[in-house]
Amino acid sequence: MPYVDGFVVPVPKANLEAYKALARKAGEVWKEYGAISYVECIGDDVPYGQLTSFPRAVQAKEDEIVIFSWIVYRSRAERDAINAKVMADPRLKGGDMPFDGKRMIFGGFDMWLEM
């Protein structure tokens, strides 16, 4: 089964277009190095829950929107190799990030079911 990296990040609404441009560039780089799929989603129906929620998880502020994204790889080993190449790629170096990376949540997941 494939391996998946998942991300949730708060993006200021004023920076959404800058985030989209960065995501397009990042997606191209990940795919070039072998990622099977690169997906970015903009929050549409993500209410602020009483105990848990996507906005709570990333401490989203009133002027921020929640982004949910994932990258699919053939395996964990391939993911590790691809991510090493991506992190070293000069196309993704420098410049200001259009979001607060300290509030981004992320993790790697073994896929166990796909229907």
PDB file of C-alpha atoms in Angstrom:
ATOM      1  CA  MET A   1       0.000   0.000   0.000  1.00  0.00           C
ATOM      2  CA  PRO A   2       1.109   3.603  -0.587  1.00  0.00           C
ATOM      3  CA  TYR A   3       2.440   5.944   2.078  1.00  0.00           C
ATOM      4  CA  VAL A   4       0.871   9.362   2.759  1.00  0.00           C
ATOM      5  CA  ASP A   5       2.120  12.604   4.296  1.00  0.00           C
ATOM      6  CA  GLY A   6      -0.754  14.721   5.644  1.00  0.00           C
ATOM      7  CA  PHE A   7      -0.785  18.413   6.546  1.00  0.00           C
ATOM      8  CA  VAL A   8      -3.137  20.940   8.126  1.00  0.00           C
ATOM      9  CA  VAL A   9      -2.063  24.581   8.104  1.00  0.00           C
ATOM     10  CA  PRO A  10      -3.698  27.940   8.878  1.00  0.00           C
ATOM     11  CA  VAL A  11      -3.202  30.488   6.093  1.00  0.00           C
ATOM     12  CA  PRO A  12      -4.101  34.169   6.440  1.00  0.00           C
ATOM     13  CA  LYS A  13      -6.854  34.941   3.935  1.00  0.00           C
ATOM     14  CA  ALA A  14      -4.749  37.865   2.700  1.00  0.00           C
ATOM     15  CA  ASN A  15      -1.963  35.383   1.803  1.00  0.00           C
ATOM     16  CA  LEU A  16      -4.119  32.766   0.090  1.00  0.00           C
ATOM     17  CA  GLU A  17      -2.965  33.570  -3.453  1.00  0.00           C
ATOM     18  CA  ALA A  18       0.693  33.518  -2.342  1.00  0.00           C
ATOM     19  CA  TYR A  19       0.048  30.162  -0.665  1.00  0.00           C
ATOM     20  CA  LYS A  20      -1.545  28.809  -3.846  1.00  0.00           C
ATOM     21  CA  ALA A  21       1.484  29.877  -5.886  1.00  0.00           C
ATOM     22  CA  LEU A  22       3.847  28.217  -3.412  1.00  0.00           C
ATOM     23  CA  ALA A  23       1.717  25.048  -3.355  1.00  0.00           C
ATOM     24  CA  ARG A  24       1.701  24.828  -7.166  1.00  0.00           C
ATOM     25  CA  LYS A  25       5.490  25.144  -7.248  1.00  0.00           C
ATOM     26  CA  ALA A  26       5.931  22.651  -4.388  1.00  0.00           C
ATOM     27  CA  GLY A  27       3.547  20.179  -6.026  1.00  0.00           C
ATOM     28  CA  GLU A  28       5.515  20.325  -9.263  1.00  0.00           C
ATOM     29  CA  VAL A  29       8.749  19.641  -7.380  1.00  0.00           C
ATOM     30  CA  TRP A  30       7.289  16.734  -5.368  1.00  0.00           C
ATOM     31  CA  LYS A  31       5.801  15.175  -8.496  1.00  0.00           C
ATOM     32  CA  GLU A  32       9.067  15.646 -10.415  1.00  0.00           C
ATOM     33  CA  TYR A  33      10.884  13.657  -7.725  1.00  0.00           C
ATOM     34  CA  GLY A  34       8.361  10.833  -7.776  1.00  0.00           C
ATOM     35  CA  ALA A  35       5.336  11.592  -5.605  1.00  0.00           C
ATOM     36  CA  ILE A  36       2.272   9.797  -6.958  1.00  0.00           C
ATOM     37  CA  SER A  37      -0.148  12.558  -5.988  1.00  0.00           C
ATOM     38  CA  TYR A  38      -0.073  16.029  -4.437  1.00  0.00           C
ATOM     39  CA  VAL A  39      -3.396  17.450  -3.172  1.00  0.00           C
ATOM     40  CA  GLU A  40      -4.257  20.830  -1.616  1.00  0.00           C
ATOM     41  CA  CYS A  41      -7.730  21.628  -0.220  1.00  0.00           C
ATOM     42  CA  ILE A  42      -9.111  24.937   1.067  1.00  0.00           C
ATOM     43  CA  GLY A  43     -11.399  24.742   4.091  1.00  0.00           C
ATOM     44  CA  ASP A  44     -15.051  25.236   3.200  1.00  0.00           C
ATOM     45  CA  ASP A  45     -17.036  23.498   5.947  1.00  0.00           C
ATOM     46  CA  VAL A  46     -14.654  23.364   8.909  1.00  0.00           C
ATOM     47  CA  PRO A  47     -16.507  24.635  11.975  1.00  0.00           C
ATOM     48  CA  TYR A  48     -14.710  25.596  15.155  1.00  0.00           C
ATOM     49  CA  GLY A  49     -15.505  22.672  17.460  1.00  0.00           C
ATOM     50  CA  GLN A  50     -16.086  22.832  21.199  1.00  0.00           C
ATOM     51  CA  LEU A  51     -13.277  20.346  21.967  1.00  0.00           C
ATOM     52  CA  THR A  52     -11.534  19.450  18.728  1.00  0.00           C
ATOM     53  CA  SER A  53     -11.606  20.652  15.132  1.00  0.00           C
ATOM     54  CA  PHE A  54      -9.300  21.528  12.270  1.00  0.00           C
ATOM     55  CA  PRO A  55      -9.286  25.237  13.240  1.00  0.00           C
ATOM     56  CA  ARG A  56      -8.510  24.371  16.881  1.00  0.00           C
ATOM     57  CA  ALA A  57      -5.742  21.984  15.857  1.00  0.00           C
ATOM     58  CA  VAL A  58      -3.816  24.779  14.137  1.00  0.00           C
ATOM     59  CA  GLN A  59      -5.047  27.629  16.357  1.00  0.00           C
ATOM     60  CA  ALA A  60      -6.646  29.326  13.340  1.00  0.00           C
ATOM     61  CA  LYS A  61      -7.470  32.996  13.823  1.00  0.00           C
ATOM     62  CA  GLU A  62     -10.514  34.870  12.503  1.00  0.00           C
ATOM     63  CA  ASP A  63      -8.625  36.073   9.430  1.00  0.00           C
ATOM     64  CA  GLU A  64      -7.199  32.633   8.534  1.00  0.00           C
ATOM     65  CA  ILE A  65      -8.442  29.730   6.476  1.00  0.00           C
ATOM     66  CA  VAL A  66      -7.556  26.085   7.101  1.00  0.00           C
ATOM     67  CA  ILE A  67      -5.707  24.185   4.378  1.00  0.00           C
ATOM     68  CA  PHE A  68      -5.759  20.379   4.349  1.00  0.00           C
ATOM     69  CA  SER A  69      -3.299  18.639   2.056  1.00  0.00           C
ATOM     70  CA  TRP A  70      -1.592  15.341   1.422  1.00  0.00           C
ATOM     71  CA  ILE A  71       1.107  13.772  -0.701  1.00  0.00           C
ATOM     72  CA  VAL A  72       1.021  10.123  -1.776  1.00  0.00           C
ATOM     73  CA  TYR A  73       4.125   7.981  -2.335  1.00  0.00           C
ATOM     74  CA  ARG A  74       4.668   4.358  -3.329  1.00  0.00           C
ATOM     75  CA  SER A  75       6.302   3.540   0.043  1.00  0.00           C
ATOM     76  CA  ARG A  76       7.800   5.049   3.189  1.00  0.00           C
ATOM     77  CA  ALA A  77      11.307   4.476   1.833  1.00  0.00           C
ATOM     78  CA  GLU A  78      10.445   6.284  -1.399  1.00  0.00           C
ATOM     79  CA  ARG A  79       8.845   9.107   0.606  1.00  0.00           C
ATOM     80  CA  ASP A  80      12.017   9.548   2.650  1.00  0.00           C
ATOM     81  CA  ALA A  81      14.172   9.673  -0.492  1.00  0.00           C
ATOM     82  CA  ILE A  82      11.814  12.087  -2.283  1.00  0.00           C
ATOM     83  CA  ASN A  83      11.544  14.404   0.726  1.00  0.00           C
ATOM     84  CA  ALA A  84      15.340  14.570   1.025  1.00  0.00           C
ATOM     85  CA  LYS A  85      15.532  15.721  -2.609  1.00  0.00           C
ATOM     86  CA  VAL A  86      12.678  18.202  -2.189  1.00  0.00           C
ATOM     87  CA  MET A  87      14.215  19.757   0.933  1.00  0.00           C
ATOM     88  CA  ALA A  88      17.508  20.247  -0.941  1.00  0.00           C
ATOM     89  CA  ASP A  89      15.857  21.693  -4.054  1.00  0.00           C
ATOM     90  CA  PRO A  90      16.784  25.386  -4.541  1.00  0.00           C
ATOM     91  CA  ARG A  91      13.380  26.165  -6.111  1.00  0.00           C
ATOM     92  CA  LEU A  92      11.800  25.910  -2.657  1.00  0.00           C
ATOM     93  CA  LYS A  93      14.489  27.823  -0.760  1.00  0.00           C
ATOM     94  CA  GLY A  94      14.239  31.387   0.456  1.00  0.00           C
ATOM     95  CA  GLY A  95      11.357  33.784   0.520  1.00  0.00           C
ATOM     96  CA  ASP A  96       8.752  34.344   3.167  1.00  0.00           C
ATOM     97  CA  MET A  97       6.299  31.587   3.961  1.00  0.00           C
ATOM     98  CA  PRO A  98       2.693  32.784   3.517  1.00  0.00           C
ATOM     99  CA  PHE A  99       1.671  31.010   6.746  1.00  0.00           C
ATOM    100  CA  ASP A 100       2.885  30.344  10.290  1.00  0.00           C
ATOM    101  CA  GLY A 101       4.797  27.064  10.018  1.00  0.00           C
ATOM    102  CA  LYS A 102       4.876  26.692  13.797  1.00  0.00           C
ATOM    103  CA  ARG A 103       1.132  25.974  13.750  1.00  0.00           C
ATOM    104  CA  MET A 104       1.228  23.496  10.873  1.00  0.00           C
ATOM    105  CA  ILE A 105       0.482  19.918  11.866  1.00  0.00           C
ATOM    106  CA  PHE A 106       1.804  17.054   9.781  1.00  0.00           C
ATOM    107  CA  GLY A 107       2.582  13.385   9.850  1.00  0.00           C
ATOM    108  CA  GLY A 108       3.289  10.284   7.799  1.00  0.00           C
ATOM    109  CA  PHE A 109       0.710   7.532   7.502  1.00  0.00           C
ATOM    110  CA  ASP A 110       0.657   3.932   6.295  1.00  0.00           C
ATOM    111  CA  MET A 111      -2.337   3.527   4.044  1.00  0.00           C
ATOM    112  CA  TRP A 112      -4.360   0.449   4.991  1.00  0.00           C
ATOM    113  CA  LEU A 113      -7.568   0.861   2.960  1.00  0.00           C
ATOM    114  CA  GLU A 114      -8.392   2.491  -0.351  1.00  0.00           C
ATOM    115  CA  MET A 115     -11.777   1.961  -1.944  1.00  0.00           C
TER     116      MET A 115
END
